């Protein structure tokens, strides 16, 4: 009897315990556990947008998205990662670079993120893995769109490339809009227009089973794809400029004088931007980084070179405008120049001298002595202030990242940068584009546009228009200013002299004269190293990498300019024989092609 009572008490207590637990789960915490249950059943998945495409001015595609397969490992679902990778390598090639990249990415990701161990799998590799997939828990093949640059090095420095989002970028981006997105623009147009190209993330609410498999889609908010960009860039010109540079390293910048649109922007040598999309191997990166030719360096907007004699038309204009010289006023050139009371001789490029020189001849024959005297008369302060209005010493504001400003020296700059006073001799060499004076090829081209337009300064632009979501196309706004207080006659006098550089019997670029259109230009040569007073520069005996740079600026047609070009050929020697023909080929391709039916 007693045992029956004890058993009844135990049963009663057990029932009370169960009822209490039911009350706790079903009544007191019903809402909480219902929510947890739904969370297990329903998931929100981000849907990354498709990145916008990039076209040149003729509709040639420059950046696109191609389908590709990647083999991904999720660490949280993989029992032994090292053993898994070793087993995978027996059915799909996985090299040391793949392993290093996986290791690096694993340190940056969370345990439940999938990380690629191999990208761009072939169809055969995908099939081979599918047969063996049951052996590899946590390993899946993902199909996705990869950024692709079909013209490779021809557009590398303009477009830049996309790469995987790093820790620093994660701190700067809108994390919600980038959920599901793995890549971001790293430089060039891809970086400048990241907001437009990326688009907006979408969301998908799905029902999944206990194994995480999607059973059905409950709600779908599609992503908003990135906007397509149309550049001013003309790939015919870009290719012509690269080909014209031949084996030289250098840069070419060509700008439409009417819009400021950049028609060609070449930095040679280039590189294949596709290497960076999924992470470049350390070996390939080391090869690019350590190359003496510096293929990763964007010479067009970051290369800073002495402008040499290409700056003489601007300084001549300064002399006319400030009233320190007239167009026909002459200066005698004996082949050297000396400051009053000084022994040092500032040499002219022509050892025997040019004789009597007025401004037109001084531009045509590029007489250094004439410009020594003009620079001294102007003084560094007026010289600096006038050249500033053409954009020398400051970034052009092009819609690309990483542009450098060059250097337009002044007394104040030297005092702050060098803690030294300005010396009169430094004004002389500034007058022939040497000394501290540095410009970028793009800066030279932009300043040439201002000359061609008789003072209308236009900000260079890469992007001409953007496709909007409603199907319309938005044209980017042209930004221009007019240089004030320049006598119209002075523009014509300087441009007349520049035209004679090509058409005159003694013009330094007479070899590129065209029967089809008039060209106004100016040659230049920039020293790579300083020749001592008692030494002579002999190109034949100088190491190739220490030879002078060749420069040339030009615009055409003279009467109604449509294109302005700046060329720099590193260690090319002479502007007239090396740089000018490159500009002529670019102008021919643009102007004569336009005239064809």
XYZ file of C-alpha atoms in Angstrom:
597
model
C 0.000 0.000 0.000
C 2.798 2.342 1.017
C 4.624 1.790 -2.326
C 1.474 2.608 -4.240
C 1.196 5.940 -2.430
C 4.856 6.788 -3.123
C 4.431 5.937 -6.801
C 1.312 8.079 -7.001
C 3.172 11.022 -5.443
C 6.051 10.648 -7.944
C 3.659 10.451 -10.860
C 1.763 13.475 -9.576
C 4.965 15.517 -9.128
C 6.156 14.510 -12.609
C 2.846 15.596 -14.112
C 3.038 18.901 -12.232
C 6.591 19.413 -13.531
C 5.513 18.739 -17.090
C 2.510 21.048 -16.755
C 4.748 23.786 -15.345
C 7.152 23.382 -18.250
C 4.286 23.477 -20.732
C 2.954 26.640 -19.063
C 6.443 28.189 -19.368
C 6.874 27.227 -23.033
C 3.332 27.572 -24.351
C 1.983 30.507 -22.359
C 4.577 32.621 -20.579
C 7.237 32.544 -23.397
C 5.057 31.682 -26.335
C 6.006 34.742 -28.375
C 9.753 34.371 -27.793
C 9.932 30.725 -28.808
C 7.628 31.285 -31.764
C 10.043 33.909 -33.068
C 13.013 31.587 -32.574
C 11.196 28.849 -34.408
C 10.436 31.120 -37.356
C 14.082 32.229 -37.444
C 15.058 28.625 -37.893
C 12.572 28.210 -40.707
C 12.727 31.562 -42.517
C 15.924 33.288 -43.662
C 16.726 36.595 -45.287
C 19.319 36.360 -48.059
C 20.959 39.391 -49.677
C 20.905 39.512 -53.473
C 23.950 41.423 -54.701
C 23.364 43.750 -57.670
C 25.005 43.237 -61.053
C 27.827 45.718 -61.566
C 27.317 48.316 -64.305
C 29.182 47.987 -67.614
C 31.677 50.456 -69.085
C 31.771 51.419 -72.777
C 33.993 53.627 -74.931
C 32.576 56.406 -77.147
C 31.824 53.927 -79.975
C 30.022 51.421 -77.747
C 32.983 49.059 -77.435
C 32.687 47.244 -74.145
C 35.608 47.897 -71.814
C 34.446 46.261 -68.574
C 31.892 43.440 -68.371
C 30.670 40.653 -66.078
C 31.293 37.055 -67.183
C 29.874 33.918 -65.550
C 32.448 31.791 -63.745
C 32.588 28.930 -61.254
C 34.498 29.017 -57.988
C 35.157 26.227 -55.493
C 34.300 27.550 -52.020
C 34.961 26.177 -48.533
C 32.912 27.184 -45.482
C 35.220 26.680 -42.444
C 32.339 26.215 -39.999
C 31.007 23.250 -41.963
C 34.380 21.672 -42.765
C 35.835 19.311 -40.095
C 39.499 19.379 -41.170
C 40.302 22.140 -43.645
C 43.906 21.164 -44.393
C 42.943 17.553 -45.063
C 40.027 18.731 -47.188
C 42.246 20.961 -49.337
C 44.745 18.141 -49.760
C 41.975 15.762 -50.852
C 40.512 18.384 -53.194
C 43.884 18.920 -54.844
C 43.828 15.268 -55.921
C 40.813 15.901 -58.171
C 41.186 19.643 -59.006
C 44.519 21.461 -59.442
C 45.180 23.734 -56.428
C 48.540 25.463 -56.422
C 50.505 27.237 -53.707
C 49.113 30.668 -54.678
C 45.558 29.330 -54.287
C 46.432 28.076 -50.808
C 48.039 31.379 -49.774
C 45.065 33.392 -51.000
C 42.648 31.087 -49.145
C 44.683 31.445 -45.969
C 44.742 35.231 -46.279
C 41.007 35.480 -46.926
C 40.233 33.081 -44.081
C 41.920 35.462 -41.646
C 39.646 38.260 -42.869
C 36.333 36.340 -42.959
C 33.938 34.882 -40.428
C 33.734 31.112 -39.901
C 30.354 30.860 -41.600
C 31.480 32.772 -44.730
C 32.351 30.709 -47.797
C 35.889 31.314 -49.078
C 37.130 30.417 -52.580
C 40.001 27.952 -52.784
C 39.932 27.923 -56.623
C 38.335 30.351 -59.093
C 37.483 30.154 -62.783
C 36.893 26.390 -62.792
C 36.496 24.734 -66.167
C 33.361 22.722 -66.996
C 35.386 19.535 -66.696
C 36.620 20.510 -63.214
C 33.061 21.324 -62.116
C 31.868 17.913 -63.331
C 34.772 16.148 -61.622
C 33.945 17.787 -58.291
C 30.202 17.074 -58.651
C 30.935 13.338 -58.780
C 32.995 13.583 -55.573
C 31.001 16.252 -53.709
C 29.659 13.754 -51.114
C 33.231 13.373 -49.813
C 33.604 17.080 -49.010
C 31.169 18.510 -46.434
C 31.240 22.317 -46.439
C 32.644 22.525 -49.989
C 30.437 23.758 -52.844
C 30.802 25.097 -56.371
C 29.359 28.598 -56.730
C 28.360 30.146 -60.041
C 28.861 33.913 -60.077
C 29.695 36.861 -62.284
C 33.330 37.947 -62.425
C 34.516 41.326 -63.659
C 36.385 41.083 -66.946
C 38.447 43.609 -68.904
C 38.590 42.309 -72.488
C 41.125 44.899 -73.725
C 43.473 44.173 -70.829
C 46.497 46.526 -70.677
C 45.058 48.987 -73.203
C 42.567 50.199 -70.597
C 44.269 49.176 -67.334
C 45.345 52.653 -66.189
C 42.042 54.264 -67.177
C 39.564 51.735 -65.804
C 41.589 50.429 -62.879
C 40.069 47.181 -61.586
C 37.848 45.692 -58.907
C 39.166 43.515 -56.125
C 37.930 41.861 -52.946
C 36.723 44.227 -50.229
C 39.392 44.555 -47.522
C 39.119 45.399 -43.828
C 39.731 49.110 -44.318
C 37.094 49.355 -47.034
C 34.634 47.490 -44.827
C 34.867 50.375 -42.346
C 34.014 52.914 -45.054
C 31.210 51.328 -47.069
C 27.508 50.979 -46.299
C 27.616 47.409 -44.974
C 23.912 46.792 -45.597
C 24.166 47.799 -49.266
C 27.277 45.656 -49.727
C 25.907 42.507 -48.019
C 26.468 39.749 -50.529
C 28.938 41.866 -52.529
C 32.544 40.691 -52.409
C 34.262 43.153 -54.786
C 34.741 46.918 -54.967
C 36.461 49.367 -57.339
C 40.117 49.760 -56.356
C 41.284 52.550 -58.677
C 40.616 54.318 -61.980
C 37.050 54.737 -63.262
C 36.037 51.637 -61.296
C 36.820 53.462 -58.044
C 35.718 56.992 -58.964
C 32.271 55.798 -60.061
C 31.875 53.015 -57.468
C 28.497 54.345 -56.269
C 27.004 54.364 -59.762
C 28.539 51.053 -60.876
C 27.669 49.059 -57.756
C 23.860 49.501 -57.627
C 21.665 48.561 -54.637
C 21.384 45.229 -52.857
C 18.142 43.202 -53.013
C 16.663 40.863 -50.376
C 15.052 37.454 -50.608
C 13.051 35.841 -47.794
C 13.229 32.054 -48.100
C 11.960 29.065 -46.183
C 14.619 26.459 -45.428
C 14.614 23.001 -43.899
C 16.716 21.823 -40.969
C 19.690 21.263 -43.308
C 19.487 24.809 -44.627
C 18.146 23.822 -48.024
C 15.796 26.386 -49.556
C 12.233 25.054 -49.791
C 10.487 28.094 -51.270
C 10.852 31.843 -51.765
C 8.466 33.796 -49.517
C 9.339 37.334 -50.565
C 11.616 38.781 -53.197
C 12.949 42.328 -53.447
C 15.159 42.339 -56.562
C 18.492 44.181 -56.517
C 18.889 47.402 -58.463
C 21.703 46.822 -60.998
C 24.592 49.279 -61.278
C 24.437 51.995 -63.901
C 26.357 51.667 -67.170
C 29.025 54.273 -67.975
C 29.873 55.650 -71.407
C 33.352 57.187 -71.633
C 34.702 59.846 -73.980
C 37.566 57.423 -74.552
C 38.000 56.413 -78.200
C 39.634 52.986 -78.341
C 40.812 53.577 -81.907
C 42.885 56.515 -80.648
C 43.957 54.671 -77.546
C 45.231 51.758 -79.640
C 46.891 54.127 -82.151
C 48.748 55.947 -79.354
C 49.955 52.701 -77.764
C 51.141 51.403 -81.098
C 52.867 54.714 -81.953
C 54.876 54.604 -78.719
C 56.440 51.381 -80.029
C 58.957 50.040 -77.530
C 59.269 53.288 -75.593
C 57.812 53.876 -72.146
C 55.750 57.029 -71.945
C 52.327 58.613 -71.922
C 49.860 60.194 -74.326
C 46.899 62.376 -73.351
C 44.410 63.553 -75.993
C 41.467 65.806 -75.116
C 38.479 67.051 -77.127
C 38.947 70.834 -76.984
C 35.186 71.418 -77.253
C 34.045 69.288 -74.325
C 37.083 68.445 -72.207
C 36.384 64.751 -72.883
C 39.510 62.584 -72.679
C 39.809 60.802 -76.034
C 42.953 58.837 -75.208
C 44.923 58.401 -71.995
C 47.815 56.017 -72.434
C 50.443 55.008 -69.928
C 52.903 52.500 -71.303
C 53.728 49.851 -70.309
C 50.479 48.651 -68.792
C 49.361 45.428 -67.135
C 46.462 42.981 -67.279
C 43.862 44.182 -64.726
C 42.139 40.763 -64.843
C 45.004 39.442 -62.705
C 43.772 41.508 -59.745
C 40.067 40.641 -59.806
C 40.292 37.420 -57.774
C 43.626 38.245 -56.169
C 46.936 38.296 -57.993
C 49.528 35.690 -57.064
C 52.474 36.963 -55.046
C 54.846 35.853 -57.807
C 52.988 37.766 -60.524
C 52.650 40.856 -58.325
C 56.351 40.816 -57.449
C 57.194 40.657 -61.152
C 55.057 43.733 -61.874
C 56.188 45.632 -58.778
C 59.906 45.072 -59.294
C 60.000 45.699 -63.044
C 62.310 48.599 -64.006
C 59.649 49.674 -66.518
C 57.096 50.198 -63.698
C 53.977 48.910 -65.495
C 51.774 49.584 -62.438
C 52.672 53.302 -62.473
C 50.135 55.514 -64.245
C 52.451 57.912 -66.062
C 49.590 59.869 -67.656
C 48.231 61.310 -64.408
C 50.931 60.494 -61.842
C 54.150 60.848 -63.839
C 55.764 64.217 -63.079
C 58.261 65.433 -65.668
C 59.980 68.743 -66.414
C 57.884 70.271 -69.233
C 61.016 71.488 -71.034
C 60.424 73.817 -73.970
C 56.723 72.906 -74.268
C 56.152 75.618 -71.672
C 57.659 78.380 -73.849
C 54.382 79.415 -75.589
C 52.818 79.975 -72.161
C 55.774 82.016 -70.954
C 55.792 84.008 -74.202
C 52.117 84.785 -73.625
C 52.959 85.873 -70.057
C 55.633 88.240 -71.408
C 53.213 89.807 -73.908
C 50.382 90.052 -71.399
C 52.513 91.619 -68.663
C 53.950 94.096 -71.154
C 57.608 93.178 -70.570
C 58.192 92.279 -74.223
C 56.572 92.910 -77.604
C 56.074 90.206 -80.223
C 58.775 91.663 -82.480
C 61.250 92.707 -79.793
C 64.590 90.975 -80.307
C 67.117 89.353 -78.006
C 70.587 88.279 -79.110
C 71.517 84.620 -78.578
C 75.275 83.873 -78.603
C 74.699 80.281 -77.448
C 74.727 81.017 -73.701
C 73.332 83.442 -71.125
C 74.930 85.051 -68.089
C 73.278 86.926 -65.264
C 74.831 90.363 -64.725
C 77.819 90.010 -62.385
C 77.909 86.193 -62.568
C 80.371 83.868 -64.312
C 78.017 80.913 -64.695
C 76.925 80.312 -68.286
C 73.390 79.031 -68.898
C 73.675 77.127 -72.146
C 71.416 77.233 -75.178
C 70.679 73.884 -76.853
C 72.399 75.327 -79.975
C 76.030 75.723 -79.028
C 76.788 78.303 -81.752
C 73.767 80.425 -80.845
C 70.680 81.579 -82.774
C 71.674 85.226 -83.294
C 68.908 87.842 -83.126
C 65.622 86.315 -81.973
C 62.110 87.749 -81.771
C 59.341 85.774 -80.039
C 58.075 83.976 -83.134
C 61.534 82.688 -84.056
C 62.278 81.911 -80.413
C 59.229 79.604 -80.312
C 59.851 78.127 -83.774
C 63.514 77.345 -83.065
C 63.041 76.904 -79.306
C 65.786 79.405 -78.397
C 66.695 78.983 -74.716
C 68.568 82.288 -74.374
C 65.495 84.282 -75.425
C 63.514 82.621 -72.616
C 66.272 83.035 -70.044
C 66.073 86.759 -70.648
C 62.252 86.823 -70.737
C 61.962 84.822 -67.504
C 64.465 87.099 -65.764
C 62.523 90.170 -66.881
C 59.210 88.719 -65.766
C 60.552 87.468 -62.439
C 59.460 84.270 -60.696
C 56.456 85.891 -58.990
C 54.711 87.032 -62.179
C 55.790 83.874 -63.965
C 54.306 81.682 -61.247
C 51.028 83.603 -61.025
C 50.452 83.580 -64.788
C 51.219 79.882 -65.263
C 48.918 79.039 -62.356
C 45.932 80.219 -64.419
C 46.654 77.415 -66.934
C 46.507 74.774 -64.233
C 50.229 74.175 -63.763
C 51.016 73.154 -60.190
C 47.514 71.834 -59.430
C 45.417 68.781 -60.255
C 43.229 69.081 -63.316
C 40.285 67.574 -61.425
C 39.808 64.684 -63.851
C 37.336 62.038 -62.656
C 40.094 59.527 -61.861
C 41.730 58.747 -58.548
C 45.407 59.251 -57.825
C 46.128 62.285 -59.997
C 49.235 64.247 -58.950
C 49.605 67.999 -59.050
C 53.043 68.482 -60.569
C 55.070 71.388 -59.188
C 55.063 75.030 -60.201
C 57.870 76.516 -58.074
C 57.662 79.872 -56.295
C 59.551 81.763 -53.620
C 57.021 80.686 -50.994
C 57.160 77.013 -52.051
C 60.961 76.959 -51.822
C 60.981 78.679 -48.462
C 58.531 76.147 -47.037
C 59.818 73.025 -48.819
C 63.558 73.656 -48.831
C 63.969 76.409 -46.179
C 66.057 78.316 -48.706
C 65.684 81.630 -50.538
C 64.897 81.777 -54.261
C 67.940 82.413 -56.484
C 67.865 84.380 -59.788
C 69.328 81.449 -61.756
C 66.346 79.314 -60.750
C 64.042 81.788 -62.487
C 66.031 81.331 -65.723
C 65.736 77.550 -65.797
C 62.059 77.745 -64.828
C 61.676 79.803 -68.026
C 62.732 76.799 -70.145
C 60.682 74.284 -68.163
C 63.546 72.843 -66.121
C 64.691 73.031 -62.505
C 61.957 72.344 -59.951
C 59.177 72.737 -62.553
C 57.210 69.458 -62.997
C 54.039 68.635 -64.911
C 52.000 65.541 -65.699
C 51.145 64.630 -69.323
C 47.451 65.205 -68.563
C 48.239 68.637 -67.127
C 50.132 69.564 -70.293
C 47.237 68.415 -72.478
C 44.717 70.385 -70.379
C 46.876 73.533 -70.590
C 47.109 73.042 -74.379
C 43.294 72.954 -74.529
C 43.272 76.396 -72.868
C 45.690 77.679 -75.516
C 43.649 76.180 -78.366
C 40.439 77.694 -76.981
C 42.021 81.131 -76.515
C 41.620 81.050 -72.770
C 38.670 78.734 -72.177
C 39.866 76.300 -69.538
C 37.877 73.027 -69.349
C 38.079 70.368 -66.673
C 39.058 67.038 -68.318
C 36.498 64.249 -67.939
C 36.469 60.508 -68.613
C 32.728 59.792 -68.337
C 30.487 61.273 -71.008
C 27.120 59.861 -69.857
C 25.455 57.423 -67.458
C 22.517 55.091 -68.142
C 19.829 55.762 -65.546
C 17.453 53.094 -64.141
C 14.463 54.583 -65.994
C 16.182 53.883 -69.321
C 17.252 57.462 -69.987
C 20.854 58.609 -70.288
C 22.313 61.464 -68.218
C 25.120 63.479 -69.798
C 27.804 64.691 -67.410
C 28.136 68.436 -67.030
C 31.018 70.299 -68.690
C 32.888 72.630 -66.322
C 34.788 75.533 -67.854
C 36.146 78.963 -66.942
C 37.467 81.792 -69.076
C 40.913 83.231 -68.424
C 40.524 86.979 -68.046
C 42.660 89.933 -69.082
C 44.451 88.353 -72.028
C 44.616 90.478 -75.173
C 43.070 88.512 -78.123
C 46.008 89.611 -80.295
C 48.434 87.905 -77.932
C 46.637 84.560 -78.291
C 46.869 84.788 -82.077
C 50.552 85.777 -82.024
C 51.565 82.839 -79.863
C 49.385 80.374 -81.803
C 50.806 81.705 -85.076
C 54.296 80.936 -83.789
C 53.231 77.450 -82.688
C 51.839 76.790 -86.164
C 55.200 77.737 -87.638
C 56.869 75.133 -85.395
C 55.268 72.628 -87.788
C 55.006 74.622 -91.021
C 58.117 76.847 -90.847
C 61.371 75.945 -92.609
C 63.190 75.978 -89.272
C 60.378 74.565 -87.189
C 61.518 71.893 -84.749
C 58.526 69.660 -85.684
C 58.353 70.392 -89.429
C 58.460 66.634 -90.170
C 54.839 66.199 -89.071
C 53.346 68.883 -91.341
C 49.954 67.755 -92.704
C 48.341 68.658 -96.048
C 44.909 67.960 -94.569
C 44.756 70.230 -91.517
C 46.814 72.871 -89.717
C 48.684 71.938 -86.542
C 49.972 74.259 -83.802
C 52.559 72.625 -81.582
C 55.697 72.891 -79.500
C 58.513 70.418 -78.980
C 60.359 69.895 -75.729
C 63.280 68.023 -74.274
C 63.607 67.354 -70.561
C 66.892 66.505 -68.926
C 66.954 63.375 -66.790
C 70.172 64.402 -65.059
C 72.148 67.634 -64.792
C 75.193 68.117 -67.029
C 78.012 69.943 -65.249
C 79.254 73.289 -66.530
C 82.461 71.807 -67.990
C 80.816 68.679 -69.471
C 78.971 67.961 -72.722
C 75.823 65.851 -73.117
C 76.506 63.071 -75.637
C 73.429 60.944 -76.239
C 75.419 58.120 -77.787
C 77.528 57.609 -74.678
C 74.779 58.061 -72.089
C 73.030 55.025 -70.624
C 69.576 54.630 -72.216
C 67.652 55.202 -68.986
C 69.517 58.495 -68.444
C 68.817 59.961 -71.857
C 66.565 63.021 -72.174
C 62.783 62.707 -72.271
C 61.098 63.804 -75.509
C 57.939 65.926 -75.264
C 55.416 67.458 -77.627
C 52.155 69.382 -77.275
C 49.815 70.249 -80.143
C 46.260 71.054 -81.170
C 44.420 70.877 -84.492
C 42.935 72.116 -86.733
C 44.396 75.502 -85.865
C 41.388 77.524 -87.077
C 38.776 75.400 -85.353
C 40.503 73.143 -82.807
C 38.932 69.780 -82.010
C 41.767 67.865 -80.387
C 44.712 68.728 -78.123
C 47.499 66.220 -77.495
C 50.431 65.936 -75.084
C 53.100 63.261 -75.529
C 56.036 62.305 -73.361
C 58.485 59.612 -74.411
C 60.777 58.580 -71.584
C 64.434 58.647 -72.662
C 63.234 59.315 -76.215
C 65.744 62.098 -76.827
C 64.239 64.661 -79.199
C 60.679 65.963 -79.098
C 60.562 66.805 -82.829
C 61.718 63.436 -84.133
C 60.274 61.069 -81.514
C 57.303 62.627 -79.661
C 55.783 64.779 -82.445
C 55.173 61.870 -84.897
C 53.231 60.054 -82.157
C 50.927 63.068 -81.732
C 50.492 63.290 -85.501
C 49.332 59.645 -85.688
C 46.776 60.269 -82.945
C 45.478 63.439 -84.643
C 45.332 61.706 -88.027
C 43.302 58.866 -86.600
C 40.854 61.301 -85.027
C 40.546 64.061 -87.615
C 40.893 62.150 -90.880
C 38.663 59.336 -89.688
C 35.989 61.936 -88.875
C 36.207 63.256 -92.438
C 35.649 59.821 -93.995
C 32.141 59.017 -95.285
